[in-house]
Amino acid sequence: MDQIARTPKQIGDAIRRRRRKLGLSQTALGKRVQIRQATVSAVESGEPGTQLRTLCDVLAALDLEFVVRPRSKAAPAEIEDIF
Amino acid sequence: MDQIARTPKQIGDAIRRRRRKLGLSQTALGKRVQIRQATVSAVESGEPGTQLRTLCDVLAALDLEFVVRPRSKAAPAEIEDIF
DNA sequence: TTAGAATATGCGCTGTAGCGTATTTTTGGG
DNA sequence: CCCAAAAATACGCTACAGCGCATATTCTAA
């Protein structure tokens, strides 16, 4: 449920999962936040240039929040590190 | 310890607290991440345009991570909402 | 299989992040 | 108080995010 996210990709994945769980299309989500469907697509695909404003708006629309915490706990290996 | 952060400002605050706890200056942190002291300053002050790349780099350098989760739990009121 | 929805991508444009460099302002220890 | 270290701010520059608009591609249910 709580999703550790250390990279833009992981954040994007968490957002996509949540959006789908809520049964929203990228277009529908975009309307709520006043951003384009294309921008939602970019955020979910983990564009590292995504701005914090955009991210926070999307999280709010999905009723999600960030927690910032020390990296003490175990985290899954990243795909990027394997290949 | 775990810091709920729903806005750029709250994220910036969490970063600043952590940096100070680790006894780092903005310049020292910037060197680790290869960004300018001025950029660290901007991130900590909650610039909403901050890019995800920058944010994730800074978090990594401070050995912090994000958790993405539903907003179910109680969260403190935001300063912006009070004034 | 296939139509229709959903998502990804392209193009030209505007706004702005982060850069180097530098200065000003704030701060905290002596 | 005073000064050095830290932090905030300034300026011109380049790179690119997000925009509107449009199309291409991929999913999915009938």
XYZ file of C-alpha atoms (C1' of nucleotides) in Angstrom:
226
model
C 0.000 0.000 0.000
C 2.658 2.463 1.046
C 5.015 2.708 -1.860
C 8.702 3.488 -1.443
C 9.727 5.823 -4.274
C 13.323 6.893 -4.689
C 13.283 7.677 -8.377
C 11.020 9.555 -10.762
C 10.065 6.240 -12.334
C 9.000 4.748 -9.046
C 6.959 7.831 -8.267
C 5.341 7.654 -11.675
C 4.501 4.006 -11.179
C 2.850 4.712 -7.842
C 0.784 7.457 -9.430
C -0.281 5.270 -12.337
C -1.328 2.440 -10.042
C -3.357 4.785 -7.909
C -5.016 6.445 -10.873
C -6.052 3.082 -12.258
C -7.296 1.930 -8.879
C -9.530 5.004 -8.848
C -10.743 4.178 -12.339
C -9.589 7.439 -13.889
C -8.177 7.999 -17.360
C -5.189 10.282 -17.852
C -7.538 12.711 -19.513
C -9.941 12.688 -16.569
C -7.109 13.163 -14.097
C -5.665 15.924 -16.227
C -8.973 17.778 -16.171
C -9.063 17.738 -12.381
C -5.572 19.167 -12.135
C -5.787 21.405 -15.202
C -2.915 19.742 -16.972
C -2.811 17.987 -20.333
C -3.246 14.272 -20.789
C 0.224 14.324 -22.349
C 1.640 15.768 -19.155
C 0.002 13.089 -17.036
C 1.571 10.564 -19.365
C 4.982 12.166 -18.865
C 4.665 12.179 -15.084
C 3.643 8.542 -14.970
C 6.467 7.498 -17.228
C 8.903 9.068 -14.809
C 10.152 12.151 -16.629
C 12.839 13.437 -14.272
C 12.188 17.015 -15.350
C 8.676 16.920 -13.971
C 8.093 19.892 -11.766
C 7.203 19.632 -8.129
C 4.134 21.774 -8.699
C 2.794 19.288 -11.208
C 3.608 16.346 -9.016
C 1.965 17.753 -5.901
C -1.141 18.725 -7.861
C -1.461 15.200 -9.220
C -0.920 13.632 -5.825
C -3.617 15.836 -4.344
C -6.064 14.914 -7.080
C -5.435 11.252 -6.358
C -5.687 11.813 -2.620
C -2.103 10.715 -2.160
C 0.662 12.205 -0.062
C 4.391 11.968 0.362
C 6.193 10.940 3.472
C 9.852 11.908 3.723
C 11.899 9.587 5.859
C 15.419 8.255 6.295
C 16.344 5.364 4.049
C 16.798 3.020 6.955
C 14.239 0.464 5.902
C 14.771 -2.154 3.223
C 13.931 -1.170 -0.311
C 13.528 -3.256 -3.458
C 16.339 -3.194 -5.986
C 15.741 -0.923 -8.924
C 15.327 -2.283 -12.406
C 17.864 0.249 -13.645
C 20.463 -1.194 -11.314
C 19.990 -4.713 -12.561
C 20.394 -4.101 -16.274
C 10.854 11.355 12.132
C 8.694 10.484 9.166
C 7.544 13.740 7.713
C 4.284 14.131 5.841
C 4.861 16.455 2.891
C 2.003 17.487 0.658
C 3.444 20.721 -0.663
C 6.770 21.883 -2.067
C 7.288 23.943 1.079
C 6.785 20.968 3.341
C 9.195 18.942 1.269
C 11.725 21.749 1.404
C 11.384 21.979 5.149
C 11.983 18.263 5.592
C 15.092 18.522 3.437
C 16.421 21.490 5.343
C 15.909 19.811 8.685
C 17.687 16.703 7.514
C 20.589 18.625 6.026
C 21.077 20.488 9.278
C 20.835 17.328 11.307
C 23.652 15.943 9.181
C 25.681 19.110 9.755
C 25.957 20.006 6.089
C 25.943 23.462 4.536
C 23.977 24.116 1.367
C 27.279 24.411 -0.432
C 28.511 21.058 0.873
C 25.257 19.371 -0.071
C 25.365 21.001 -3.468
C 28.828 19.609 -4.109
C 27.662 16.081 -3.417
C 24.789 16.393 -5.839
C 26.553 18.620 -8.368
C 24.088 21.434 -8.030
C 24.640 25.033 -6.963
C 24.197 26.316 -3.460
C 21.574 28.637 -4.919
C 19.624 25.662 -6.182
C 19.726 23.962 -2.805
C 18.402 27.184 -1.351
C 15.559 27.187 -3.863
C 14.620 23.585 -3.155
C 14.576 24.138 0.590
C 12.471 27.240 0.278
C 9.881 25.209 -1.588
C 10.124 26.456 -5.154
C 7.248 24.640 -6.862
C 9.135 24.577 -10.143
C 11.853 22.387 -8.683
C 12.441 19.420 -10.921
C 11.997 15.872 -9.793
C 15.525 15.055 -10.880
C 16.926 17.685 -8.529
C 14.693 16.603 -5.699
C 15.543 12.913 -5.966
C 19.261 13.687 -6.166
C 19.072 15.765 -3.025
C 17.064 13.137 -1.165
C 19.611 10.502 -2.104
C 22.488 12.645 -0.898
C 20.731 13.071 2.431
C 19.889 9.380 2.594
C 16.194 10.157 2.526
C 13.392 8.553 0.555
C 9.806 9.184 -0.359
C 6.885 7.021 0.517
C 3.730 7.499 -1.533
C 0.568 6.621 0.302
C -3.122 7.469 0.482
C -3.969 10.539 2.522
C -5.920 8.524 5.046
C -3.881 9.468 8.082
C -4.171 12.750 9.913
C -1.990 15.558 8.626
C -1.099 18.887 10.212
C -2.822 21.970 8.875
C -0.763 23.984 6.441
C 0.427 27.434 7.279
C -0.915 28.647 3.964
C -4.376 27.510 4.955
C -4.333 29.430 8.200
C -3.353 32.856 6.868
C -11.370 -9.195 -35.399
C -12.368 -4.558 -34.804
C -14.277 -0.122 -33.326
C -13.609 3.119 -29.755
C -11.214 4.494 -25.787
C -6.865 5.294 -23.728
C -2.242 6.464 -24.062
C 1.956 7.983 -26.381
C 4.103 11.125 -29.388
C 5.013 15.270 -32.512
C 5.492 20.437 -33.384
C 6.066 25.215 -32.407
C 5.618 28.349 -28.545
C 6.240 30.568 -23.904
C 7.862 30.427 -19.281
C 11.166 29.244 -16.180
C 14.734 25.920 -13.796
C 19.344 25.484 -13.164
C 23.814 27.075 -14.718
C 28.267 30.185 -13.791
C 29.486 33.993 -11.531
C 29.015 37.281 -8.145
C 27.144 40.068 -4.546
C 24.211 41.007 -0.665
C 22.077 39.665 3.529
C 21.665 36.830 7.503
C 23.636 33.938 11.129
C 25.988 32.507 15.064
C 30.348 31.897 17.689
C 34.050 34.593 20.051
C 29.662 44.105 18.986
C 32.227 41.916 14.980
C 33.372 39.050 11.602
C 33.545 34.741 9.042
C 30.542 31.279 7.368
C 26.154 30.378 5.569
C 22.266 31.521 2.982
C 19.612 34.407 -0.142
C 19.511 36.993 -4.240
C 20.897 38.972 -8.946
C 21.939 38.639 -14.088
C 22.387 36.729 -18.590
C 22.295 32.235 -20.648
C 20.803 27.610 -22.305
C 17.792 23.779 -21.920
C 13.571 21.940 -21.493
C 8.623 21.479 -19.121
C 4.097 22.195 -20.090
C 0.961 24.385 -23.296
C -2.571 23.947 -27.436
C -3.365 21.256 -31.032
C -3.024 17.198 -33.651
C -1.968 12.543 -34.782
C -0.165 7.950 -34.062
C -0.128 3.918 -31.420
C -1.750 0.606 -28.114
C -5.483 -1.542 -25.147
C -9.707 -3.470 -24.393
C -14.321 -5.002 -24.576
C -18.055 -6.555 -27.729
